[in-house]
XYZ file of C-alpha atoms in Angstrom:
657
model
C -0.090 -0.033 0.097
C 1.048 3.408 -0.852
C 1.115 6.210 2.058
C 1.751 9.991 1.637
C 2.800 11.968 4.406
C 2.324 16.116 3.698
C 0.767 18.775 5.289
C -0.551 19.915 1.984
C -3.786 18.440 0.737
C -3.387 14.667 0.534
C -4.378 12.620 -2.554
C -7.421 10.767 -1.949
C -7.792 7.284 -1.228
C -9.522 7.021 -4.606
C -6.250 7.185 -6.383
C -4.803 4.369 -4.430
C -2.865 6.185 -2.120
C -3.860 6.671 1.785
C -2.658 9.481 4.039
C -0.568 8.422 7.105
C 1.625 10.295 9.864
C 4.963 10.056 10.396
C 4.715 8.660 13.462
C 2.635 5.690 11.992
C 5.723 5.442 9.275
C 8.107 5.130 11.788
C 6.139 2.497 13.923
C 5.755 0.441 10.793
C 9.569 0.556 9.710
C 11.202 0.706 12.828
C 11.245 -3.433 13.416
C 12.196 -4.065 9.569
C 15.317 -5.354 8.731
C 15.296 -4.499 5.353
C 13.732 -1.143 4.166
C 13.617 0.375 0.664
C 15.194 3.694 0.458
C 15.143 6.698 -2.011
C 14.899 10.436 -2.560
C 14.138 13.012 -4.767
C 15.802 16.486 -5.035
C 15.076 19.896 -6.433
C 17.463 22.991 -7.306
C 18.326 24.966 -4.018
C 19.669 28.163 -5.996
C 18.748 28.048 -9.328
C 21.893 29.679 -10.637
C 24.409 26.503 -10.525
C 23.235 24.610 -13.891
C 23.074 21.194 -14.060
C 25.002 20.430 -10.829
C 21.830 21.318 -9.108
C 19.305 18.602 -8.384
C 22.365 15.832 -8.099
C 24.860 17.566 -5.761
C 24.132 17.647 -2.225
C 25.430 21.182 -1.623
C 23.301 22.741 -4.332
C 20.495 20.560 -4.043
C 17.712 20.157 -1.556
C 15.566 16.849 -0.670
C 11.619 17.425 -1.790
C 10.499 13.617 -1.188
C 11.787 10.850 0.950
C 10.655 7.582 0.375
C 11.010 4.490 2.840
C 9.222 1.276 3.361
C 8.889 -2.510 2.026
C 6.801 -4.341 -0.454
C 3.733 -4.407 1.797
C 3.823 -0.289 2.610
C 5.721 2.453 1.096
C 5.939 5.715 2.797
C 6.201 8.954 0.261
C 7.024 11.832 2.536
C 7.135 15.550 1.665
C 10.263 16.743 3.221
C 9.556 20.192 2.091
C 6.479 20.672 4.668
C 7.297 17.586 7.134
C 10.048 17.428 9.286
C 11.872 14.126 9.408
C 14.352 14.264 12.190
C 12.286 11.438 14.212
C 13.517 9.133 11.222
C 16.879 9.807 12.453
C 17.288 7.073 14.853
C 15.963 4.472 11.875
C 18.708 5.749 9.534
C 21.331 4.881 12.305
C 20.163 1.419 13.127
C 22.860 -0.952 12.096
C 20.462 -3.840 12.299
C 18.471 -2.563 9.127
C 19.954 -2.984 5.473
C 18.859 -0.188 3.278
C 18.028 -1.201 -0.406
C 18.488 1.083 -3.325
C 19.780 1.776 -6.755
C 22.964 4.098 -6.924
C 22.587 4.433 -2.974
C 25.581 6.732 -2.905
C 23.199 9.307 -4.013
C 20.935 8.957 -0.820
C 24.086 8.433 1.377
C 25.365 11.886 0.525
C 22.088 13.635 0.564
C 21.074 12.343 4.142
C 24.406 12.795 5.370
C 24.437 16.644 4.209
C 20.772 17.021 5.348
C 20.577 15.014 8.653
C 24.167 14.209 9.576
C 23.512 10.516 9.416
C 25.553 7.754 7.748
C 23.865 4.589 6.664
C 25.548 1.753 8.336
C 24.486 -1.114 5.793
C 23.130 -0.858 2.267
C 22.217 -3.191 -0.818
C 22.921 -1.199 -3.989
C 21.224 -3.147 -6.921
C 23.571 -1.545 -9.502
C 26.449 -2.416 -7.921
C 25.433 -5.837 -7.475
C 24.394 -6.247 -11.143
C 27.805 -4.807 -12.026
C 29.348 -7.929 -9.770
C 27.033 -10.443 -11.357
C 27.970 -9.423 -15.177
C 31.373 -8.885 -14.693
C 32.605 -10.049 -18.460
C 33.377 -6.677 -20.190
C 30.236 -6.234 -22.151
C 29.292 -2.754 -22.374
C 25.652 -2.407 -20.776
C 23.560 0.121 -19.197
C 23.221 -0.309 -15.219
C 20.366 2.119 -14.831
C 17.214 1.394 -12.737
C 15.106 1.302 -15.885
C 17.198 -1.365 -17.391
C 16.955 -3.469 -14.550
C 13.501 -3.125 -14.250
C 12.954 -4.178 -17.785
C 15.414 -7.224 -17.457
C 13.729 -8.465 -13.925
C 10.396 -7.177 -13.927
C 9.567 -6.607 -17.576
C 8.285 -2.719 -17.035
C 9.351 0.407 -17.851
C 9.088 3.500 -15.629
C 8.231 7.085 -17.077
C 11.612 8.573 -16.003
C 10.569 12.008 -17.364
C 8.594 12.169 -14.319
C 11.451 12.816 -12.196
C 12.841 15.768 -13.814
C 9.931 17.476 -12.958
C 11.154 17.570 -9.240
C 13.860 19.757 -10.034
C 11.274 22.661 -10.681
C 8.644 21.584 -8.469
C 8.666 24.424 -5.961
C 5.616 24.551 -3.423
C 3.433 22.552 -5.918
C 1.730 19.575 -4.246
C 2.947 16.183 -5.582
C 0.709 14.666 -8.363
C -0.774 11.306 -8.123
C 1.828 10.232 -10.799
C 4.773 11.620 -8.754
C 3.539 9.788 -5.617
C 3.148 6.257 -7.584
C 6.814 6.951 -9.052
C 8.193 7.574 -5.572
C 6.890 4.641 -4.152
C 7.801 2.262 -7.132
C 11.472 3.403 -6.613
C 10.968 1.394 -3.112
C 9.228 -1.542 -4.603
C 11.193 -2.270 -7.455
C 14.679 -2.438 -6.227
C 13.555 -4.739 -3.287
C 12.097 -6.806 -5.869
C 15.070 -6.773 -8.196
C 17.282 -7.843 -5.198
C 15.412 -11.094 -4.711
C 16.065 -11.781 -8.094
C 19.792 -10.794 -8.119
C 20.197 -13.200 -4.766
C 18.922 -16.250 -7.064
C 21.245 -15.572 -9.825
C 24.259 -14.798 -7.245
C 23.246 -18.305 -5.814
C 23.723 -20.213 -8.960
C 26.713 -22.584 -9.800
C 29.886 -20.994 -10.091
C 28.816 -17.518 -8.840
C 30.077 -17.623 -5.363
C 29.896 -14.025 -4.804
C 29.361 -13.383 -1.302
C 33.046 -12.087 -0.408
C 33.182 -9.592 -3.241
C 29.670 -8.405 -2.633
C 30.756 -7.587 1.133
C 33.668 -6.170 0.073
C 31.863 -3.787 -2.633
C 28.765 -2.787 -0.309
C 31.362 -1.649 2.796
C 33.374 0.074 0.138
C 30.445 1.820 -1.160
C 30.069 3.771 1.953
C 33.585 4.869 2.419
C 33.330 5.992 -1.444
C 30.463 8.065 -0.733
C 31.877 9.494 2.275
C 34.984 10.179 0.076
C 33.051 11.767 -2.543
C 31.148 13.805 -0.231
C 34.146 15.076 1.667
C 35.841 16.208 -1.763
C 39.520 17.559 -1.596
C 40.729 20.906 -0.947
C 41.610 22.969 -3.813
C 43.072 26.425 -4.743
C 41.711 28.146 -7.701
C 44.108 31.102 -7.879
C 47.309 28.519 -8.197
C 45.403 26.790 -10.740
C 45.084 29.908 -12.613
C 48.282 30.950 -12.429
C 49.803 27.884 -13.651
C 47.423 28.027 -16.882
C 48.703 31.307 -17.436
C 52.552 30.219 -17.329
C 51.644 27.455 -19.325
C 49.799 29.373 -21.971
C 53.180 31.640 -22.043
C 55.134 28.436 -22.797
C 52.825 27.067 -25.311
C 53.090 30.346 -27.339
C 57.030 30.371 -26.923
C 57.016 26.384 -27.890
C 54.898 27.292 -31.285
C 57.319 30.084 -32.097
C 60.055 27.846 -31.880
C 58.371 25.276 -34.034
C 57.535 27.677 -36.658
C 61.106 29.121 -36.788
C 62.361 25.514 -37.177
C 60.273 25.113 -40.302
C 61.336 28.714 -41.820
C 64.917 27.926 -41.149
C 65.199 24.555 -42.138
C 62.220 23.185 -44.536
C 60.909 26.332 -46.237
C 59.071 24.346 -48.724
C 56.035 26.187 -50.221
C 53.324 23.775 -48.519
C 54.624 24.905 -44.940
C 55.156 28.654 -45.419
C 53.437 31.478 -46.608
C 54.845 34.921 -47.314
C 52.973 38.050 -47.150
C 54.096 40.012 -50.057
C 52.462 43.506 -49.108
C 53.592 46.791 -47.821
C 52.447 46.134 -44.435
C 53.653 42.479 -43.764
C 56.657 40.655 -45.940
C 57.409 38.223 -43.302
C 57.740 34.638 -43.880
C 55.394 32.655 -41.957
C 54.923 28.804 -40.950
C 51.589 27.873 -42.300
C 51.100 24.787 -40.165
C 48.839 24.377 -37.568
C 50.654 22.469 -35.138
C 47.191 21.256 -33.329
C 45.978 19.851 -36.638
C 47.026 16.276 -36.587
C 46.079 16.086 -40.317
C 48.848 19.185 -40.916
C 51.485 17.634 -38.757
C 51.014 14.115 -40.562
C 51.698 15.520 -44.025
C 54.734 17.433 -42.519
C 55.897 14.050 -41.138
C 55.588 12.251 -44.240
C 57.357 15.353 -45.972
C 60.385 14.353 -43.670
C 59.755 10.648 -44.310
C 59.294 9.548 -40.736
C 55.627 9.613 -39.802
C 54.822 6.736 -37.762
C 51.910 4.282 -38.211
C 49.577 2.809 -35.701
C 46.349 0.929 -35.492
C 43.436 3.042 -35.302
C 41.420 2.793 -31.605
C 38.056 3.910 -33.320
C 38.830 1.951 -36.688
C 41.074 -1.010 -36.002
C 42.789 0.208 -39.230
C 46.515 1.044 -39.541
C 47.084 4.523 -40.481
C 49.426 7.640 -40.153
C 49.672 9.087 -36.878
C 50.838 12.021 -35.083
C 49.981 10.958 -31.409
C 52.835 11.819 -29.066
C 53.491 7.890 -27.955
C 54.111 6.801 -31.651
C 56.118 9.800 -32.363
C 58.356 9.751 -29.473
C 59.158 6.188 -30.847
C 60.963 8.003 -33.740
C 63.698 8.978 -31.252
C 64.719 5.565 -30.844
C 65.597 4.328 -34.279
C 68.850 6.283 -34.411
C 69.078 6.963 -37.916
C 67.542 10.304 -37.834
C 69.554 13.591 -37.899
C 69.974 15.948 -34.969
C 67.833 18.386 -36.550
C 65.154 16.266 -37.191
C 65.684 15.240 -33.383
C 65.173 18.682 -32.297
C 62.165 19.246 -34.142
C 60.660 15.960 -32.733
C 61.404 16.842 -29.305
C 60.024 20.193 -29.661
C 56.967 18.928 -30.814
C 56.511 16.542 -28.068
C 56.932 19.177 -25.708
C 54.244 21.530 -27.378
C 51.823 18.536 -27.214
C 52.319 18.055 -23.512
C 51.965 22.067 -22.687
C 49.161 22.037 -25.176
C 47.239 19.095 -22.979
C 48.171 21.511 -20.022
C 46.424 24.412 -21.415
C 43.290 22.537 -22.765
C 42.458 19.282 -20.606
C 44.090 20.943 -17.266
C 43.264 24.518 -18.190
C 40.656 26.930 -17.061
C 37.651 24.528 -18.077
C 38.959 22.436 -15.313
C 37.628 25.194 -12.668
C 34.165 23.981 -13.962
C 34.735 21.169 -11.444
C 35.147 23.256 -8.505
C 32.400 22.933 -6.287
C 30.605 26.383 -6.013
C 29.830 26.223 -2.439
C 32.686 24.250 -0.844
C 35.354 25.201 -3.137
C 36.675 21.868 -3.350
C 36.714 19.182 -5.685
C 34.303 16.403 -5.582
C 34.986 13.504 -8.146
C 32.456 10.952 -8.816
C 33.603 7.173 -8.463
C 32.930 4.653 -10.861
C 33.582 1.731 -8.485
C 33.860 -1.243 -10.457
C 35.881 -1.778 -13.362
C 36.202 -5.138 -14.669
C 39.645 -5.856 -12.631
C 37.877 -4.325 -9.410
C 39.670 -1.635 -9.755
C 37.843 2.223 -9.531
C 38.019 5.213 -12.106
C 36.779 8.612 -11.378
C 35.395 11.447 -13.614
C 34.188 15.086 -13.271
C 37.125 15.359 -13.037
C 39.451 12.175 -13.540
C 41.799 12.462 -10.555
C 44.226 9.520 -12.214
C 44.575 11.757 -15.195
C 46.129 14.802 -13.402
C 49.509 15.565 -14.193
C 51.773 14.411 -11.351
C 54.015 17.431 -11.791
C 54.121 20.222 -8.659
C 52.420 23.053 -10.647
C 49.347 21.024 -10.916
C 49.430 19.245 -7.718
C 50.185 22.258 -5.643
C 46.501 23.658 -6.509
C 45.187 20.607 -4.449
C 45.976 22.252 -1.002
C 44.936 22.517 2.597
C 44.683 26.012 4.388
C 46.469 26.552 7.716
C 44.352 24.560 9.695
C 44.473 21.283 7.815
C 46.975 18.789 6.231
C 46.947 16.255 3.658
C 48.237 12.904 4.455
C 49.123 10.668 1.608
C 50.439 7.239 1.184
C 50.843 4.727 -1.348
C 51.907 1.346 -1.593
C 55.191 0.502 -2.604
C 55.786 -1.517 -6.009
C 52.089 -2.854 -5.225
C 51.937 -4.870 -8.653
C 55.479 -6.580 -8.298
C 54.815 -7.433 -4.836
C 51.373 -8.935 -5.569
C 53.000 -10.775 -8.438
C 55.847 -12.271 -6.400
C 53.349 -13.305 -3.845
C 51.056 -14.983 -6.301
C 54.156 -16.571 -8.171
C 56.429 -17.585 -5.495
C 59.163 -17.243 -8.090
C 62.547 -18.348 -6.411
C 64.551 -15.729 -7.520
C 61.877 -12.714 -6.752
C 61.598 -14.268 -3.375
C 65.463 -14.225 -3.052
C 65.159 -10.474 -4.219
C 62.970 -9.370 -1.596
C 64.219 -11.422 1.072
C 67.458 -9.895 0.931
C 66.069 -6.251 1.174
C 64.855 -5.517 -2.134
C 66.111 -2.443 -3.867
C 65.607 -1.445 -7.521
C 63.899 -4.369 -9.583
C 64.104 -2.879 -12.563
C 67.965 -3.299 -12.339
C 67.521 -6.598 -10.825
C 65.411 -7.426 -13.793
C 68.106 -6.343 -16.551
C 70.676 -8.563 -14.652
C 68.450 -11.574 -14.748
C 67.848 -10.990 -18.891
C 71.593 -10.062 -19.534
C 73.435 -12.170 -16.927
C 76.697 -12.244 -18.818
C 76.975 -8.537 -19.241
C 75.535 -7.079 -16.115
C 75.529 -10.159 -13.718
C 78.757 -9.008 -12.008
C 77.762 -5.481 -11.439
C 75.833 -4.036 -8.323
C 72.448 -2.631 -8.925
C 73.411 0.643 -8.522
C 76.153 0.257 -11.076
C 73.454 -1.390 -13.639
C 71.305 1.941 -13.020
C 73.827 4.173 -13.657
C 75.613 2.342 -16.530
C 73.269 0.816 -18.456
C 70.174 2.946 -18.397
C 68.996 1.535 -21.895
C 68.984 -2.067 -20.344
C 67.265 -1.069 -17.249
C 64.569 0.679 -19.241
C 63.767 -2.325 -21.333
C 63.658 -4.110 -18.019
C 61.255 -1.484 -16.258
C 58.994 -1.792 -19.373
C 58.984 -5.672 -19.439
C 58.301 -5.434 -15.657
C 55.266 -2.869 -16.234
C 54.412 -5.038 -19.417
C 53.963 -8.330 -17.543
C 51.689 -6.754 -14.800
C 49.592 -5.388 -17.291
C 49.007 -8.432 -19.121
C 51.535 -7.083 -22.042
C 53.286 -9.377 -24.109
C 56.453 -8.733 -26.617
C 54.272 -6.465 -28.782
C 53.670 -4.354 -26.080
C 57.264 -4.059 -24.887
C 58.184 -3.318 -28.645
C 55.632 -0.401 -28.814
C 56.203 0.990 -25.215
C 59.904 1.462 -26.227
C 59.941 1.914 -29.912
C 62.082 -1.147 -30.764
C 61.399 -3.885 -33.118
C 58.763 -6.495 -32.743
C 61.535 -9.165 -32.972
C 63.561 -7.500 -30.094
C 60.362 -7.014 -28.158
C 59.486 -10.840 -28.480
C 63.191 -11.550 -27.651
C 63.094 -9.546 -24.101
C 59.773 -11.000 -23.404
C 61.077 -14.668 -23.849
C 64.232 -13.809 -21.772
C 62.317 -12.088 -19.489
C 60.287 -15.706 -18.561
C 63.637 -17.534 -19.142
C 65.010 -15.222 -16.335
C 61.931 -16.123 -13.692
C 60.829 -19.644 -14.575
C 58.589 -19.382 -11.385
C 56.358 -16.546 -13.202
C 56.020 -18.437 -16.367
C 54.540 -21.662 -14.480
C 52.494 -19.192 -12.702
C 50.884 -17.625 -15.474
C 50.617 -20.871 -17.866
C 48.600 -22.185 -14.881
C 46.258 -19.136 -14.481
C 45.847 -18.770 -18.313
C 45.233 -22.978 -18.342
C 42.591 -22.628 -15.468
C 41.016 -19.700 -16.534
C 40.220 -21.098 -20.199
C 39.124 -24.347 -18.458
C 36.787 -22.832 -16.175
C 35.492 -20.020 -18.415
C 36.226 -17.442 -16.145
C 39.244 -15.823 -14.376
C 39.397 -15.955 -10.531
C 40.646 -12.512 -10.023
C 41.962 -13.118 -6.430
C 41.095 -15.969 -3.912
C 40.227 -13.593 -1.360
C 37.256 -11.693 -2.549
C 36.588 -14.829 -5.061
C 35.867 -11.854 -7.870
C 35.439 -13.312 -11.097
C 35.744 -12.172 -14.782
C 33.689 -14.152 -17.248
C 34.705 -14.656 -20.700
C 31.868 -13.463 -22.937
C 33.540 -15.356 -25.658
C 34.708 -18.887 -24.418
C 31.770 -20.607 -26.349
C 32.835 -19.054 -29.210
C 36.496 -20.043 -28.692
C 35.505 -23.346 -27.862
C 33.382 -23.710 -31.203
C 36.268 -22.443 -33.203
C 38.559 -24.929 -31.836
C 36.037 -27.470 -32.761
C 35.647 -26.485 -36.092
C 39.449 -26.259 -36.470
C 39.351 -22.549 -37.001
C 43.071 -22.139 -35.475
C 43.441 -18.498 -36.783
C 40.272 -17.332 -34.739
C 40.710 -19.784 -31.804
C 44.486 -18.252 -31.611
C 43.179 -14.794 -32.003
C 40.320 -15.192 -28.909
C 43.049 -17.326 -26.751
C 45.499 -14.620 -26.800
C 42.917 -12.147 -25.756
C 41.674 -14.291 -22.964
C 45.321 -15.206 -21.724
C 46.163 -11.636 -21.593
C 43.278 -10.992 -19.446
C 43.848 -13.489 -17.124
C 47.534 -12.481 -16.728
C 46.639 -8.970 -16.281
C 43.504 -9.218 -14.131
C 45.002 -11.536 -11.374
C 47.574 -8.667 -10.567
C 45.333 -5.570 -11.160
C 42.383 -7.115 -9.278
C 44.124 -8.095 -6.335
C 45.599 -4.446 -6.259
C 42.312 -2.628 -6.771
C 40.846 -4.757 -3.546
C 43.550 -4.412 -1.588
C 43.306 -0.529 -2.025
C 39.688 -0.617 -1.479
C 39.946 -2.813 1.943
C 42.437 -0.328 3.136
C 39.907 2.443 2.726
C 37.250 0.313 4.248
C 39.559 -0.356 7.319
C 40.316 3.740 7.580
C 36.704 4.278 7.582
C 35.235 1.954 9.977
C 38.243 3.322 12.367
C 36.731 6.763 11.781
C 33.181 5.982 12.591
C 34.398 4.356 16.026
C 35.373 7.571 17.315
C 33.452 11.026 16.818
C 36.391 13.020 17.487
C 38.400 11.281 14.767
C 35.703 11.324 12.382
C 35.135 15.182 12.785
C 38.910 15.665 12.143
C 40.163 13.410 9.503
C 38.664 12.729 6.388
C 39.011 10.215 3.429
C 39.162 12.907 0.537
C 40.977 10.999 -2.569
C 42.342 7.884 -3.874
C 44.150 7.354 -7.212
C 45.306 3.859 -8.289
C 47.038 2.682 -4.983
C 47.349 6.146 -3.275
C 44.926 6.956 -0.572
C 44.816 10.587 0.947
C 43.482 11.958 3.893
C 42.980 15.389 5.328
C 43.810 16.135 8.721
C 42.968 18.897 10.897
C 45.814 20.568 12.862
C 46.852 18.414 15.413
C 45.742 14.920 14.191
C 47.752 14.784 11.271
C 50.514 12.568 13.094
C 47.794 10.382 14.144
C 46.217 10.045 10.440
C 49.465 9.676 9.203
C 50.168 6.365 11.751
C 46.501 5.025 10.989
C 47.185 5.379 7.050
C 50.164 3.617 7.203
C 49.055 0.664 9.205
C 45.754 0.044 7.951
C 46.962 0.196 4.126
C 49.652 -2.449 5.414
C 47.483 -4.222 7.092
C 44.880 -4.550 4.202
C 48.022 -5.857 2.070
C 48.551 -8.932 4.619
C 45.364 -10.268 3.057
C 46.922 -10.660 -0.330
C 50.889 -10.482 0.471
C 51.215 -13.434 2.919
C 54.765 -14.372 1.593
C 56.410 -10.993 0.845
C 54.815 -7.756 2.749
C 53.850 -4.740 1.110
C 54.962 -1.430 2.667
C 53.026 2.104 2.652
C 54.762 4.995 3.955
C 52.700 8.188 4.554
C 53.653 11.791 4.202
C 52.300 14.836 5.690
C 52.090 18.198 3.754
C 50.076 21.037 2.522
C 49.738 19.820 -0.782
C 48.959 16.744 -2.865
C 52.452 15.644 -3.161
C 53.626 11.772 -3.063
């Protein structure tokens, strides 16, 4: 039954909606162990564009819905004080069910200073159930269609953005009630799916639902930001870009004054020769590179076809060919420098300031909680893409009353790899104190040349060999192969394959481990990403692969097998890394919840890859530093039982690590 709680004129019972009081609602819901929860929000200021209606700082709740399949209470929060519901929200025995419940968490925290303790998010569960890399929508309406065979008029939601003081319509009340009913029904179907053979998803479900709460807190907190520092950096980079463009133009005018690349103004006002190449135009740069006879080629991500390119990565590989002139090398270095500075002025220029919250003055990124490996990503803005240079990171800065406390895992992928593989040479390396892994790898690949040297000598005297070893280490951690190494270093495919083969000869334990992972994954049809969470990636084309094998189509079978093999090698490393970082954040969040004093003075504000950043008020920075390192290393113990992983924290006024 649907109930409306409002101080305005209620909708008549003939519409299938009854009136109720807040006390009647509380009496019903207080003893339930599961409750659906949803809110609708509206604009608060009408001057902050699309952010209003979504962001907790610029929006306000107009409708709150709570209940179960039998009774749904739709509360008009514009005229009903729901403070009596706070004990319900705080009840640790109640699981609140919703779709993208991060939204509700942040708004309830902002408006009522309440943190939900247990949640079930149908969107997150659907992502766990369908972890197969296939692009699909996880919107509530898609789940309604999949599980319930219905579609809800979502345009009704848009009416709340401008509702003002208008009374709810019957459709709006029913819409609000259905946003309680449908996720509860979907949950029951998802649980049936989760309990099917080979799913075994309890551990990963538990991790993700706990992380969701910490993630919501992190999104709500945001990271401190100084607009004036960012603006000053933009001005500096804009000046550098202008200088670099002039240098490029002069290189062409003075050295390659071909008519297709220069113009001459033959008039009484301007007789100067000018370069006609627009350096931001890939087409025009490609024409010039072809003129020089050095234009690289690469496969297009969009079309899959090999084509000429002016992308920085491919152009940089020209420098490694060794048969270009000093002048051409000067041009390429100047062009690459221009490309980098240009990105600083565009992606990380003044438009970036649109991400600054107009109320808090902070950056509140949104986190996509589950990629295929279990790692997370961020958007609006993408924190992972922010340049590591001091000039950009210094804009993420506290005032005089707080500090940023930052820690990341030391060599996370490498430590996970040695714990998974138990390769005897890598174990010996770490048991003896570790050191420069890339130099050690170079020694193992070229034992006759480098075996007698110290690691420091390898690093200083054989930088080229160390760079190749470094590329091999990273390629293996990300499921790469010889082609990956060749592409990253700009060397021939044959040389890349040789390095790849020599790498596995040097570390036979790794070879055996990866072969076992690949064989088991192909046999069972999914990758067991890590044994702790039991997270799985289900190959979407496993049946197609076996069909090709049966038909004797070796070419197509080999192509799919290679794709699945690379994923198996990569996901077991990246997945463990992602879950480890998530669990560390959960431990920190749980610790903060246990003490109100700490919760008010230490905040989780940012995570990027294997990095976690807290903001601590003055006087709490040392405590935050100690606890951050402690909990990150405690989380690491679950995945790194043989070789421990370290996470040293630092205290600073800016984001630097």
